[in-house]
Amino acid sequence: MAISLCIPPRQGELCAPVRFDLTGEHTFLELTSRHRVTKVEQDEVKGTVAVWVDITDPETSRPVHVRFSVLPLGGQNSPRSRLLGEIERDGERLGVYGTYLGVVSEEN
């Protein structure tokens, strides 16, 4: 799996793999616009879901807002969301979704 919610990294571009723990139903993050989600996994010990994202150098890629959601499969979800992976929690199949929300605006 290699999914970008905005723009994929350029061919041969160096990326840093970063693990983000999703601690709730919705987690909002700032990523570089050029990124690639590579893995979704359930951390049984912490009781969280982890998303692995390859991000490019923040100096060469502008920041964007994204939302990661852990929701029942086939439930209410934004049409802009992309299914990144599936997990099972307490016998229920859940989808891990990613949604691009827009470019981070500069403060005045």
PDB file of N, CA, C and O in Angstrom, residues 60 69 77-78:
ATOM      1  N   THR A  60      11.034  21.663   1.653  1.00  0.00           N
ATOM      2  CA  THR A  60      10.768  21.613   0.213  1.00  0.00           C
ATOM      3  C   THR A  60       9.315  21.276  -0.117  1.00  0.00           C
ATOM      4  O   THR A  60       8.961  21.173  -1.286  1.00  0.00           O
ATOM      5  N   SER A  69      -9.255   8.953  10.432  1.00  0.00           N
ATOM      6  CA  SER A  69     -10.455   8.524  11.151  1.00  0.00           C
ATOM      7  C   SER A  69     -10.499   7.000  11.226  1.00  0.00           C
ATOM      8  O   SER A  69     -10.136   6.324  10.273  1.00  0.00           O
ATOM      9  N   ASN A  77     -19.079   8.632   5.973  1.00  0.00           N
ATOM     10  CA  ASN A  77     -17.716   9.107   5.774  1.00  0.00           C
ATOM     11  C   ASN A  77     -17.728  10.150   4.675  1.00  0.00           C
ATOM     12  O   ASN A  77     -18.595  10.143   3.812  1.00  0.00           O
ATOM     13  N   SER A  78     -16.765  11.031   4.699  1.00  0.00           N
ATOM     14  CA  SER A  78     -16.667  12.073   3.681  1.00  0.00           C
ATOM     15  C   SER A  78     -16.333  11.454   2.326  1.00  0.00           C
ATOM     16  O   SER A  78     -15.513  10.532   2.249  1.00  0.00           O
TER      17      SER A  78
END
